[in-house]
Rosetta silent file (secondary structure, phi, psi, omega in degrees, C-alpha in Angstrom):
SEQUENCE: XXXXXXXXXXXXXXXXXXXXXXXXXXXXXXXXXXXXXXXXXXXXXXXXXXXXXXXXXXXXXXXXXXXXXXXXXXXXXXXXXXXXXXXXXXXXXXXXXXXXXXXXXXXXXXXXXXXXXXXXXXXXXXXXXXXXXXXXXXXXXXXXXXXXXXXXXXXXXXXXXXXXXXXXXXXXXXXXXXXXXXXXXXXXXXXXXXXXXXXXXXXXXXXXXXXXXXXXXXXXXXXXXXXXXXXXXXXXXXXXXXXXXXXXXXXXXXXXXXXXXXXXXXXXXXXXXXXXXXXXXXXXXXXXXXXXXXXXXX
SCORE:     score description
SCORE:     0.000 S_00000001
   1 L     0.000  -44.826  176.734   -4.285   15.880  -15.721 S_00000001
   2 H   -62.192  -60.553  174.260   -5.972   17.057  -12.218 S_00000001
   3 H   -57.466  -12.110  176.752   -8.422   14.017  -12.889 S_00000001
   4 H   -97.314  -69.011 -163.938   -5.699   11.465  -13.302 S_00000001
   5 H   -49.164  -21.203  174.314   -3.788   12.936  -10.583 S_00000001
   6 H  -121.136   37.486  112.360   -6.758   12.588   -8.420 S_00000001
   7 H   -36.181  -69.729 -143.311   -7.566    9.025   -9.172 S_00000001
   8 H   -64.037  -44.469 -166.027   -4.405    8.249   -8.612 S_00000001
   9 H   -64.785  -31.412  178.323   -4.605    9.897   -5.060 S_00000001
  10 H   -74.875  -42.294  156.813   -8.022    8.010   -4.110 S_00000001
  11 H   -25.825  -75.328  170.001   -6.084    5.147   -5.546 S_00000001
  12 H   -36.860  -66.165  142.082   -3.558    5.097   -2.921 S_00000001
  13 H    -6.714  -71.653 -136.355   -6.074    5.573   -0.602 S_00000001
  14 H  -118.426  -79.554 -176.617   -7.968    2.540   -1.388 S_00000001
  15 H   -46.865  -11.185  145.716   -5.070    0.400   -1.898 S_00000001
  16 H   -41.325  -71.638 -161.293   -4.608    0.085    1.967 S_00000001
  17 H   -27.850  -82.594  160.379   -8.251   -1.052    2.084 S_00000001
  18 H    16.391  -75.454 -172.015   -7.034   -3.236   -0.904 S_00000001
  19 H   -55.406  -42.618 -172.516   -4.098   -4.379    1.195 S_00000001
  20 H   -52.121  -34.499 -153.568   -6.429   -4.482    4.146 S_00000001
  21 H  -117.722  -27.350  143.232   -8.930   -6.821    2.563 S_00000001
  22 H   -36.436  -36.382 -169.420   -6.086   -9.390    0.889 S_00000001
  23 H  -103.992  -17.983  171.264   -5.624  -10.988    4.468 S_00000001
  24 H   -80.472  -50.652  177.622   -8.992  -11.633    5.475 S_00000001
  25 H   -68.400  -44.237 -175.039  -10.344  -12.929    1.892 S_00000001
  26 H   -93.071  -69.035 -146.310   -6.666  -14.197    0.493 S_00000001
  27 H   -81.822  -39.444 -155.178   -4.879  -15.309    3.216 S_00000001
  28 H   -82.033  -52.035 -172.881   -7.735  -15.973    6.058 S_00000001
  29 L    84.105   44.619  159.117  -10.984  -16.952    3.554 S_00000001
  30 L  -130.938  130.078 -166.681  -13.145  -14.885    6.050 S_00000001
  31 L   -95.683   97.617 -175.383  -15.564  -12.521    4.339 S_00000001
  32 L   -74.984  131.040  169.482  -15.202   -9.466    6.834 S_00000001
  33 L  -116.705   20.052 -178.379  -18.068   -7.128    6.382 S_00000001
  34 L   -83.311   -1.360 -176.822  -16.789   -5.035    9.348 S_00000001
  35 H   -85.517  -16.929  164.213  -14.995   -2.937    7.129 S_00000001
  36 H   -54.546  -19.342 -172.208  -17.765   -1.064    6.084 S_00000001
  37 H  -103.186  -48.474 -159.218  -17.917    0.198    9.901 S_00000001
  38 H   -83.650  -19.679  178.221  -14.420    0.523   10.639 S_00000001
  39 H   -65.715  -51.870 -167.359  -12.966    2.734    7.621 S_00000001
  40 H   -74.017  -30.416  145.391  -15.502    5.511    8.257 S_00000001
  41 H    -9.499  -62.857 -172.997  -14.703    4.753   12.165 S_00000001
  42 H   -84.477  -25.976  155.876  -11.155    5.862   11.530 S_00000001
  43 H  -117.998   21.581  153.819  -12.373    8.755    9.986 S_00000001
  44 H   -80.006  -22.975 -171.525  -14.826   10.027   12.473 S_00000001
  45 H   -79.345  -36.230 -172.522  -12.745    9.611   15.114 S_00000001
  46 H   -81.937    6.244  172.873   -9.681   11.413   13.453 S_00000001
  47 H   -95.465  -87.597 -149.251  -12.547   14.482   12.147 S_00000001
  48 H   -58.067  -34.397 -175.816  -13.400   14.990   15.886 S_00000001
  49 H   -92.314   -7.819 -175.215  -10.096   15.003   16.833 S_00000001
  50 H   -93.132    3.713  178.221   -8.256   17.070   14.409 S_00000001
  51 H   -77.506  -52.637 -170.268  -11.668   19.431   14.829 S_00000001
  52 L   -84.676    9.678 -177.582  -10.635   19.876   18.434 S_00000001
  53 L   108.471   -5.106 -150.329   -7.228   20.905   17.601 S_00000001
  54 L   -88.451  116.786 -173.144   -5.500   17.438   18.417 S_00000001
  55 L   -38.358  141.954 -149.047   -2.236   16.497   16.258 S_00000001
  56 H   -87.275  -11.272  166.058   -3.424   14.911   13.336 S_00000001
  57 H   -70.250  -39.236  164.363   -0.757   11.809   14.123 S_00000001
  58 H   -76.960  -21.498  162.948   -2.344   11.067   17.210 S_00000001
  59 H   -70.650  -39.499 -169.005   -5.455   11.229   15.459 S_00000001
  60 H   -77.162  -27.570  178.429   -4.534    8.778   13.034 S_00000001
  61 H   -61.026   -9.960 -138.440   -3.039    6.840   15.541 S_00000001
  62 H  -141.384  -67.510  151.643   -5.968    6.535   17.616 S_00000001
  63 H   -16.636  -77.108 -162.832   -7.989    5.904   14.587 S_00000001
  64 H   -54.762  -80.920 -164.251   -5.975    2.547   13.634 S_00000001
  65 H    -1.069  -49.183  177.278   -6.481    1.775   17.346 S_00000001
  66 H   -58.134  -66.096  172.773  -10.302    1.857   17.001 S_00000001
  67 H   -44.116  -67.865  178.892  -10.642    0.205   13.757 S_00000001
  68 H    -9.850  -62.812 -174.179   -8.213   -2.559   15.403 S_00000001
  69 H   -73.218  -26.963  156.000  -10.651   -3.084   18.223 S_00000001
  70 H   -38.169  -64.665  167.902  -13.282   -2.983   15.695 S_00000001
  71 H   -45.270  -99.865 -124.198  -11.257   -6.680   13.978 S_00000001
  72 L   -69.728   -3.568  141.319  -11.179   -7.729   17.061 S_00000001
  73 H   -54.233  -69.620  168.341  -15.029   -7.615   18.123 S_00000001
  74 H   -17.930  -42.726 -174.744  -15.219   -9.748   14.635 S_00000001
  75 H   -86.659  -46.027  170.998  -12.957  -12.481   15.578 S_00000001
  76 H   -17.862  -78.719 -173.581  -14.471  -12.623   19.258 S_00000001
  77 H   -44.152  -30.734 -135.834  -18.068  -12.732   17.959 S_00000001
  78 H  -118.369  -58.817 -158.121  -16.777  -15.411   15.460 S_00000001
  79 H   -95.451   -8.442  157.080  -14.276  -17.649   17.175 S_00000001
  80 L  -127.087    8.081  163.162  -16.175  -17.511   20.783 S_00000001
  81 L  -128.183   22.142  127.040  -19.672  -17.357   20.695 S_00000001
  82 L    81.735   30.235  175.070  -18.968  -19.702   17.395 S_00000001
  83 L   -96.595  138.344 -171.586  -21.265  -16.767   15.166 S_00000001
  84 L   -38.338  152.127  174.891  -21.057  -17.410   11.704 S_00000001
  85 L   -83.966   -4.602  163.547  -18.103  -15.130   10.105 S_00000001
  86 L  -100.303  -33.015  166.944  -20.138  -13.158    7.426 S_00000001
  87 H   -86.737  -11.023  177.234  -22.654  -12.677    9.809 S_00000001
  88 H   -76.401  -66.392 -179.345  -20.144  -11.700   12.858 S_00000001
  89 H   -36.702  -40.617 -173.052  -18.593   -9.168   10.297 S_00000001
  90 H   -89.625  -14.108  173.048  -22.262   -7.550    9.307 S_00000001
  91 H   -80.989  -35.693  168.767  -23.296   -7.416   12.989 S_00000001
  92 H   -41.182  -66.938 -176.073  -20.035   -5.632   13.726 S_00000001
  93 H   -65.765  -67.036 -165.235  -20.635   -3.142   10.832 S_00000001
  94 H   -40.348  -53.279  147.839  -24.321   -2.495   11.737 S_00000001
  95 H   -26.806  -65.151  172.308  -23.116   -1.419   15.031 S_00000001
  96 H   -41.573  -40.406 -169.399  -20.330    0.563   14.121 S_00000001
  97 H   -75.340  -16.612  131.084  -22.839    2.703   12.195 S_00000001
  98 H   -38.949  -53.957  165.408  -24.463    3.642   15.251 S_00000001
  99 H   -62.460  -32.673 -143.013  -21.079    4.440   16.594 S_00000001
 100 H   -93.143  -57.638 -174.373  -19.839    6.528   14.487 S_00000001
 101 H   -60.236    0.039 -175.849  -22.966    8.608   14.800 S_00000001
 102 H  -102.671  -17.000 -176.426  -22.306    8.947   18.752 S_00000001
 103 H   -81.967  -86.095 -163.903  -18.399    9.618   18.043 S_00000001
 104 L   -63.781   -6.719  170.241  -19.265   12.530   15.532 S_00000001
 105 L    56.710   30.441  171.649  -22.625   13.436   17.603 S_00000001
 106 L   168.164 -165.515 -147.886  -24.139   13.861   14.145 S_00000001
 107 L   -97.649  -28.470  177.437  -24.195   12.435   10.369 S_00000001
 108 E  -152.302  138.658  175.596  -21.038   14.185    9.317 S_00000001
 109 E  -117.003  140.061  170.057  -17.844   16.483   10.774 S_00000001
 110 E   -98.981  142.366  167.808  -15.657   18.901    8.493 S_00000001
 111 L   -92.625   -9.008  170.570  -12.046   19.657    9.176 S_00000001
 112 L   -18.343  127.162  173.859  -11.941   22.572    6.554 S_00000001
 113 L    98.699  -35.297  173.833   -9.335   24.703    7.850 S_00000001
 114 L   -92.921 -177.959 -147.994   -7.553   22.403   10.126 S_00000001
 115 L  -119.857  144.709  169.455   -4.120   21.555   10.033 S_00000001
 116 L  -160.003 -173.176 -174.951   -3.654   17.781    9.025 S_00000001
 117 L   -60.281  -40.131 -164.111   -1.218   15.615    6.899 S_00000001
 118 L  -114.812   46.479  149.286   -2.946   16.854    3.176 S_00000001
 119 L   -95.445  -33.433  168.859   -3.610   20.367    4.470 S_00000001
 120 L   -64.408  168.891 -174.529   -0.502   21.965    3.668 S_00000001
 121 L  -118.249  -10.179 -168.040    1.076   22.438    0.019 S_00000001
 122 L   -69.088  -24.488  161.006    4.603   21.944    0.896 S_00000001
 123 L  -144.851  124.157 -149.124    4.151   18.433   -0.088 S_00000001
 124 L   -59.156  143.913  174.988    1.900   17.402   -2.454 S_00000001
 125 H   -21.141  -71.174 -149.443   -1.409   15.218   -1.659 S_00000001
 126 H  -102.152   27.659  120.147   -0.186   12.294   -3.623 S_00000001
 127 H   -50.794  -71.771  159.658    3.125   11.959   -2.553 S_00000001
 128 H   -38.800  -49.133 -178.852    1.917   11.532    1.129 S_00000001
 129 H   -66.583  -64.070 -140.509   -0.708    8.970    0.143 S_00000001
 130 H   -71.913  -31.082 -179.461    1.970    6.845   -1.757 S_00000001
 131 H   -67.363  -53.619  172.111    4.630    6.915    1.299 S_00000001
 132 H   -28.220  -43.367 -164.403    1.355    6.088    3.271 S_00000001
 133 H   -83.783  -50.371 -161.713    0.544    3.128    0.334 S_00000001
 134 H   -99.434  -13.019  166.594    3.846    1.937    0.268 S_00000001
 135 H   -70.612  -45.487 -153.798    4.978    1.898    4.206 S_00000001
 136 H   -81.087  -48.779  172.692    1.923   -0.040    4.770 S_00000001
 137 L   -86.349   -4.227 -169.743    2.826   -2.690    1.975 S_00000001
 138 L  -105.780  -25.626 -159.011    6.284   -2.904    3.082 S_00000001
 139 H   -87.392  -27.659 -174.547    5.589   -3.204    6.932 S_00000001
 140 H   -84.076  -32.368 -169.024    2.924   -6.358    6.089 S_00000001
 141 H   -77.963   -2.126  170.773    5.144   -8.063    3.351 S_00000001
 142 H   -77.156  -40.908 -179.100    8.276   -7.861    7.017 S_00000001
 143 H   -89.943  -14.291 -173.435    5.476   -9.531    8.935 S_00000001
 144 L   -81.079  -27.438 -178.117    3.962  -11.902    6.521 S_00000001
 145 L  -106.427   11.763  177.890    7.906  -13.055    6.666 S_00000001
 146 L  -102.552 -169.436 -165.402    8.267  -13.716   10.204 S_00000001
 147 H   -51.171  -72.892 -165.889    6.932  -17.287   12.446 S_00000001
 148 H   -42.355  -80.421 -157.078    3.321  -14.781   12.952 S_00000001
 149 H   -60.149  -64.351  173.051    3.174  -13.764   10.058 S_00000001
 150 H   -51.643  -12.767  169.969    3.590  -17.735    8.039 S_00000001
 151 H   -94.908  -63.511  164.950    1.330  -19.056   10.710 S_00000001
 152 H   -19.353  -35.906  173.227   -1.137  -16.727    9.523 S_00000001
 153 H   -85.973  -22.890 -133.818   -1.101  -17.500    5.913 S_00000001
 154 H   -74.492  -43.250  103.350   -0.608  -21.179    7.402 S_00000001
 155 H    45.840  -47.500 -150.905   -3.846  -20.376    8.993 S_00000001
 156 H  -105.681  -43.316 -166.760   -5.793  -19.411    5.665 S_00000001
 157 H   -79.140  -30.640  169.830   -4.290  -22.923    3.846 S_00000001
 158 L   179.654  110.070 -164.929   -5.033  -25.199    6.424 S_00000001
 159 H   -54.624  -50.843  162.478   -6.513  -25.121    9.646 S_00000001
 160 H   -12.133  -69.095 -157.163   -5.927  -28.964   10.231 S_00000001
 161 H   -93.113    9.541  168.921   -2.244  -28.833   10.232 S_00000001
 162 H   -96.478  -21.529  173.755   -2.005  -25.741   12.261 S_00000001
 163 L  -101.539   22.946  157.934   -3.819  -27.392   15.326 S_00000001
 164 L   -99.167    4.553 -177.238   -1.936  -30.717   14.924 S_00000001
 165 L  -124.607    7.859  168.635    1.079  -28.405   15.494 S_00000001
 166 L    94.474   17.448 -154.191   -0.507  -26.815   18.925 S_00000001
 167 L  -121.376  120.733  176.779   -1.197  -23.683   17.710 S_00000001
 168 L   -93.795  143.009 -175.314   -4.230  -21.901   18.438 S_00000001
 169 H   -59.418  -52.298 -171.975   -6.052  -21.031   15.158 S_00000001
 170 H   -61.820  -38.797 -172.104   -8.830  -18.897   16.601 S_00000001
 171 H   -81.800  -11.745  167.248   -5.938  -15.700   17.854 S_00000001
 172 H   -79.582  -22.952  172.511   -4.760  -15.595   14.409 S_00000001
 173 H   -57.027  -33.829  174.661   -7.786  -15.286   12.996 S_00000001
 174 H   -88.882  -14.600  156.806   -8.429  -12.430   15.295 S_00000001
 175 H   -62.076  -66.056 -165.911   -4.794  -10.950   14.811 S_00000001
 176 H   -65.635  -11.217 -179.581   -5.447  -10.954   10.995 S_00000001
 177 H   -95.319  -13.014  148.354   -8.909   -9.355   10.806 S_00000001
 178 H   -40.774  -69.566 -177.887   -7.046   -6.687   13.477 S_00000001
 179 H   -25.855  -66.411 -121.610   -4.712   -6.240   10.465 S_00000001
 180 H   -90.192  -60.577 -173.770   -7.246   -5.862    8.224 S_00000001
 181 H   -85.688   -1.706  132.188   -9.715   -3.282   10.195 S_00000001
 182 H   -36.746  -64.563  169.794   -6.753   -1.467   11.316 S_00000001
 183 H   -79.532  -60.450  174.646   -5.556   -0.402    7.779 S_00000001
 184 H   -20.633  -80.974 -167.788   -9.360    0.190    6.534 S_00000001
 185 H   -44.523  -32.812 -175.483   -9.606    2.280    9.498 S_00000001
 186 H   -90.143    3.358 -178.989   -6.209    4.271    8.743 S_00000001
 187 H   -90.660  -21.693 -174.787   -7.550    4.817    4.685 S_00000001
 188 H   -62.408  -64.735 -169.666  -10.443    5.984    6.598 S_00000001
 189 H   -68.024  -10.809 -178.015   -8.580    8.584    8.570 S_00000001
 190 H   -71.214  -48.265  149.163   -6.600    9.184    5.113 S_00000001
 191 H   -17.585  -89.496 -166.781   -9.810    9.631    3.372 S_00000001
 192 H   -57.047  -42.469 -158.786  -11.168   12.314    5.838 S_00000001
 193 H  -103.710   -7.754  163.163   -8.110   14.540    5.768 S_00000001
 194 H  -102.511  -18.974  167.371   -8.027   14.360    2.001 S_00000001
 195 H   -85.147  -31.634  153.953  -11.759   15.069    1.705 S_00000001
 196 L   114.817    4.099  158.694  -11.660   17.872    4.629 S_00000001
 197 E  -154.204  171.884  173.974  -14.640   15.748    6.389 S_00000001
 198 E   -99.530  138.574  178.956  -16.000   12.621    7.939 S_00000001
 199 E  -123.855  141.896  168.662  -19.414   11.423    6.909 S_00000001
 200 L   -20.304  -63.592  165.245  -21.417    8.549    8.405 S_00000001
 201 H   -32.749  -64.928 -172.924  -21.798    7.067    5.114 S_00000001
 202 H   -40.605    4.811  172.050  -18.476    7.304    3.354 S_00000001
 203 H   -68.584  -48.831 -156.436  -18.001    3.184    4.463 S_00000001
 204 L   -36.562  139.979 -159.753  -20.699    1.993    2.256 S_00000001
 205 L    59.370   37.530 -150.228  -18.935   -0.549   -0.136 S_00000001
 206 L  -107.211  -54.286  168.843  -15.678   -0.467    0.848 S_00000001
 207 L   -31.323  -63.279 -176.928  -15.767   -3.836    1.329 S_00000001
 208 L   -83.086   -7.551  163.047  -16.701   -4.739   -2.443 S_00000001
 209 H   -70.986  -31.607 -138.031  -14.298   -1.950   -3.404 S_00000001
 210 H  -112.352  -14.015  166.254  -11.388   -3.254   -1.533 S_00000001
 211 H   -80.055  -44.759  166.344  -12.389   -7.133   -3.661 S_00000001
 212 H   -19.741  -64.483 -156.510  -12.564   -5.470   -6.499 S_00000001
 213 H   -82.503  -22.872  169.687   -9.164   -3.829   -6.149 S_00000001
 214 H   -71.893  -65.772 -165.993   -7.807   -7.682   -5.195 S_00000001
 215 H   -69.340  -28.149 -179.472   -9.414   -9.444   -7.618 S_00000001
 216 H  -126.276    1.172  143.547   -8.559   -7.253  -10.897 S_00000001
 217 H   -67.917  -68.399 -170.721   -4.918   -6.853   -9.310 S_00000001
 218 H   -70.476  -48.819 -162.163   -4.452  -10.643   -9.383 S_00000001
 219 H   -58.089  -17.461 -160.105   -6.429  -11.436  -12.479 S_00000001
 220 H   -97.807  -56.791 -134.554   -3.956   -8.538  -14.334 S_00000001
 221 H  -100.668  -51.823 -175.204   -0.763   -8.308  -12.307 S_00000001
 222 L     3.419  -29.243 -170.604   -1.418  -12.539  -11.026 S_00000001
 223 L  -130.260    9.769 -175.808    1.008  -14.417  -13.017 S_00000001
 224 L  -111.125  111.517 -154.782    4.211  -12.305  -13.288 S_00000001
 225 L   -72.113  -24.885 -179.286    5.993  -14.689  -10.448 S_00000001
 226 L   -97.177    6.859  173.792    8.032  -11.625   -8.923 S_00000001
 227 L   -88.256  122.151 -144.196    5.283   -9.720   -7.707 S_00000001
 228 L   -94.453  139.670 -174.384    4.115  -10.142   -4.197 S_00000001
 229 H   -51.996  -57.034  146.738   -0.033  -10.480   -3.539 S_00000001
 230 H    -0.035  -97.271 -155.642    0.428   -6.851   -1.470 S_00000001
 231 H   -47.320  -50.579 -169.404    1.497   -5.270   -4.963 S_00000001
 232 H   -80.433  -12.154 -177.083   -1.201   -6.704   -7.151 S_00000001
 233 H   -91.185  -17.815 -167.247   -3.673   -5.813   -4.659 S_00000001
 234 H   -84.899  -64.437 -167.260   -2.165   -2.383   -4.379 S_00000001
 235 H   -73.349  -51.402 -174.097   -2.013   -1.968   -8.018 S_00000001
 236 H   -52.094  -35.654  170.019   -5.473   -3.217   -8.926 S_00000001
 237 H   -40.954  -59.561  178.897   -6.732   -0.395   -6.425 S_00000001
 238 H   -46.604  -44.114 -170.472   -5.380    1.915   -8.468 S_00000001
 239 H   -52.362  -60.756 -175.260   -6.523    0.291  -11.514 S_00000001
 240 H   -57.865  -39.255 -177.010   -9.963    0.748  -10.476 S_00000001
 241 H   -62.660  -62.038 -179.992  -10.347    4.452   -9.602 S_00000001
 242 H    -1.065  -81.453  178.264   -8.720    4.767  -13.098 S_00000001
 243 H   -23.794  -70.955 -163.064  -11.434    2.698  -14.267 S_00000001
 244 H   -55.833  -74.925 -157.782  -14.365    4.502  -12.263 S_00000001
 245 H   -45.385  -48.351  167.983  -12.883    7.746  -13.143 S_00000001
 246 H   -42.392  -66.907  178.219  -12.817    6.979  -16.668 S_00000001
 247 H   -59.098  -27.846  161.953  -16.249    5.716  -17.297 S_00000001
 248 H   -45.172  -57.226 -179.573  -17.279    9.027  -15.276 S_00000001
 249 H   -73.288    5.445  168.697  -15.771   10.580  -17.683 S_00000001
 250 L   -76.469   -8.681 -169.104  -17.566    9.011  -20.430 S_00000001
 251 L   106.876   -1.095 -154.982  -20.998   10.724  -19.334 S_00000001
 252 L   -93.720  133.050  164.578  -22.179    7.908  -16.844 S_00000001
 253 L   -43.557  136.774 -152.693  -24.246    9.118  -14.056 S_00000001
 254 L   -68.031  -41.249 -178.753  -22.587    9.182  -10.659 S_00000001
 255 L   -37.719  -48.789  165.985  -25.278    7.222   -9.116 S_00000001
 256 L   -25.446  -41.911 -161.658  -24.394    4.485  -11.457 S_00000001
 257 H   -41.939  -36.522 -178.002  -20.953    4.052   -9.702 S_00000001
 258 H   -76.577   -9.368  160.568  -22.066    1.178   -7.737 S_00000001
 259 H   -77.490  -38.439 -150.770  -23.010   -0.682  -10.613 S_00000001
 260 H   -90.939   -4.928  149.478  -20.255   -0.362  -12.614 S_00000001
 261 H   -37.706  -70.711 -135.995  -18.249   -1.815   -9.044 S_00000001
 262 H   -62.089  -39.018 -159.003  -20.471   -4.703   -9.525 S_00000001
 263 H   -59.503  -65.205  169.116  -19.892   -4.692  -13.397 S_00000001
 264 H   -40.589  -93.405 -174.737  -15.768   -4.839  -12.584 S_00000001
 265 H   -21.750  -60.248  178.796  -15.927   -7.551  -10.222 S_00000001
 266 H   -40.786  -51.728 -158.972  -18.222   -9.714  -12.247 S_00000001
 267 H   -57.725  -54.742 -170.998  -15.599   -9.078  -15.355 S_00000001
 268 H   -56.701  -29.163 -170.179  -12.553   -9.606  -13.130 S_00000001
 269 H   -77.537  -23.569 -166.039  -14.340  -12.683  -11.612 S_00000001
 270 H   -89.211  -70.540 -146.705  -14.940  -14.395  -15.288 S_00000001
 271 L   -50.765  -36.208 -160.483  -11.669  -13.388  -15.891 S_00000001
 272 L  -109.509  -19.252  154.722   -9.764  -15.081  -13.051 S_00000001
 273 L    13.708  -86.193 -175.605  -11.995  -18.295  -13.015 S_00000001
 274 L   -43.259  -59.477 -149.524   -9.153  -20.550  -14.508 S_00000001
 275 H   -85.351   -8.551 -166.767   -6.817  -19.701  -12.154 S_00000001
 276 H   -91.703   -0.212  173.442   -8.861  -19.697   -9.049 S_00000001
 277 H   -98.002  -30.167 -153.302   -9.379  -23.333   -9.991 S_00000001
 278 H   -78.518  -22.259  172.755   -6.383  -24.273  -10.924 S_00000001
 279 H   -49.138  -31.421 -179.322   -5.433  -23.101   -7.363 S_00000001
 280 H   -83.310  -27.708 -160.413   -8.404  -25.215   -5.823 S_00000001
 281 H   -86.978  -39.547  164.411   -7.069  -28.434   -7.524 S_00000001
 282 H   -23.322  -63.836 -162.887   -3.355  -27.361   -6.340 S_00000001
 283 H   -76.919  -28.983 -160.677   -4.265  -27.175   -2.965 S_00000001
 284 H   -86.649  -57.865 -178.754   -6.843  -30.644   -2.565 S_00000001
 285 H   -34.912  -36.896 -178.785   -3.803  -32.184   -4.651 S_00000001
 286 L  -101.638   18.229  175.738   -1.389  -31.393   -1.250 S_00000001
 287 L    81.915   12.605  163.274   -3.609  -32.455    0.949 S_00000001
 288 L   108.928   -8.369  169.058   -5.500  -29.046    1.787 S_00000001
 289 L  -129.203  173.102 -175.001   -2.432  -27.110    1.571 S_00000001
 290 L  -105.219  153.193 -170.629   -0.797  -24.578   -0.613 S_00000001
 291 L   -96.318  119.017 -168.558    2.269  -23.872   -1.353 S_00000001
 292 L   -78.422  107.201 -175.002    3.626  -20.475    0.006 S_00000001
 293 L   -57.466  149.542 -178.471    5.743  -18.683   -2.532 S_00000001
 294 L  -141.221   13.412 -155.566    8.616  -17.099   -0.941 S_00000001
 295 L   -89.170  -23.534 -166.624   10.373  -16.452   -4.317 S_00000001
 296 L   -51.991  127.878 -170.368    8.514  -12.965   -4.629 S_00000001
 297 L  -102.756  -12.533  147.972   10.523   -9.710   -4.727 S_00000001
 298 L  -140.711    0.000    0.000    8.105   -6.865   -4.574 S_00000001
């Protein structure tokens, strides 16, 4: 039960990324690789500060802040010195990795001991991560329903008709990969206060974690018309530590884990084929755009 129970809590976790990683790939089409830099960002920065004693809200707060500014070197790099957007994303994360080590002045900081959101017992680990998981999905599906938010997916559907309508294209791009390296960065600081440290490392993949968790949400969850792209992206998170945690528990060597990522994707990728076409003929069929559902209820 303690192994499902802590799935489920890494789950939560992870579905931010999840969430995080839905607006740059689903809504945007830009394959941000800065997230590899900015989740363990947000949790070096909140491990130094809840280390010095610093309220762990203002840590987290401070966190998103970083990651944020993190997006927003991405879109810069991308939309004004015109550098490709997989490569603007991977120079960002090489860099960040660098940072991190001068923010933690070494390769890893522990918090053992310090008072943070999942230090206490009075309310359990994975109740906080879920209010966390689910504030997070409710505050993007409020903005996703204002003018900002619909010029943003508008944004992702067709670029065309958003700069025949005056609008520039390039600050949303750099508002949504804010979004994006914002929440990484707060699963980051989530992360760190449920593991009791920060480590340089702990980024690696996040990225292909947080596709995963998209990709075998929608192929699963994809077609039941009241669920909102948030939720299936949310849900597939979960779905995966499940997953990982399971085949761990089959005997598979931990080292392994990153294949059996790759293994997931591939499956979920076969899997979702059909639909990711039928979606491509959908949209060249309108004229380059898609149709936004608005019928969705959670």
């Amino acid at each position: 039960m303690d192994i499902i129970i802590g799935s489920l809590e890494l789950g939560f976790i992870y579905a931010i990324v999840a969430i995080g990683v839905y607006i740059t790939y689903k809504i945007l089409d830009f394959p941000d690789m800065s997230v590899d830099g900015t989740m363990p960002l947000g949790a070096a920065v909140t491990a130094v500060m809840i280390a010095k004693g610093m309220n762990p809200f203002i840590a987290t707060i401070v966190a998103i802040i970083a990651g944020c500014i993190g997006g927003a070197t991405t879109g810069l790099l991308h939309v004004k010195l015109k550098i490709n957007n997989l490569m603007a994303g991977i120079l960002v994360m090489i860099g960040l990795y660098s940072i991190n080590l001068r923010v933690m002045g070494k390769a890893n900081t522990q918090i053992f001991g310090s008072s943070h959101f999942l230090s206490k017992d009075v309310i359990p680990k994975i109740v906080v991560l879920l209010i966390f998981a689910i504030i997070v999905k409710i505050l993007l599906d409020v903005f996703l329903k204002t003018k900002k938010g619909f010029i943003l997916r508008a944004v992702g559907d067709n670029e065309q008709l958003v700069t025949s309508l005056a609008i520039n294209k390039d600050n949303y791009k750099i508002l949504g990969l804010v979004i994006s390296n914002g929440l990484a960065a707060l699963a980051g600081a989530l992360l760190c206060q449920y593991q009791n440290y920060a480590d340089v490392g702990m980024g690696a993949g996040t990225v292909v974690i947080g596709l995963a968790a998209v990709i075998v949400g929608e192929s699963i969850f994809g077609r039941i018309s009241f669920m909102k792209a948030t939720t299936t992206a949310a849900l597939g998170a979960i779905i995966y530590r499940l997953a990982v945690t399971g085949v761990l528990e089959l005997g598979l060597d931990p080292q392994d884990l990153k294949l059996v990522t790759a293994v997931i994707v591939i499956v979920a990728l076969s899997l979702n084929t059909k639909h990711l076409s039928f979606k491509s003929f959908k949209k060249a069929k309108n004229g380059g755009a898609t149709v936004v559902n608005n019928n969705e209820s959670i």
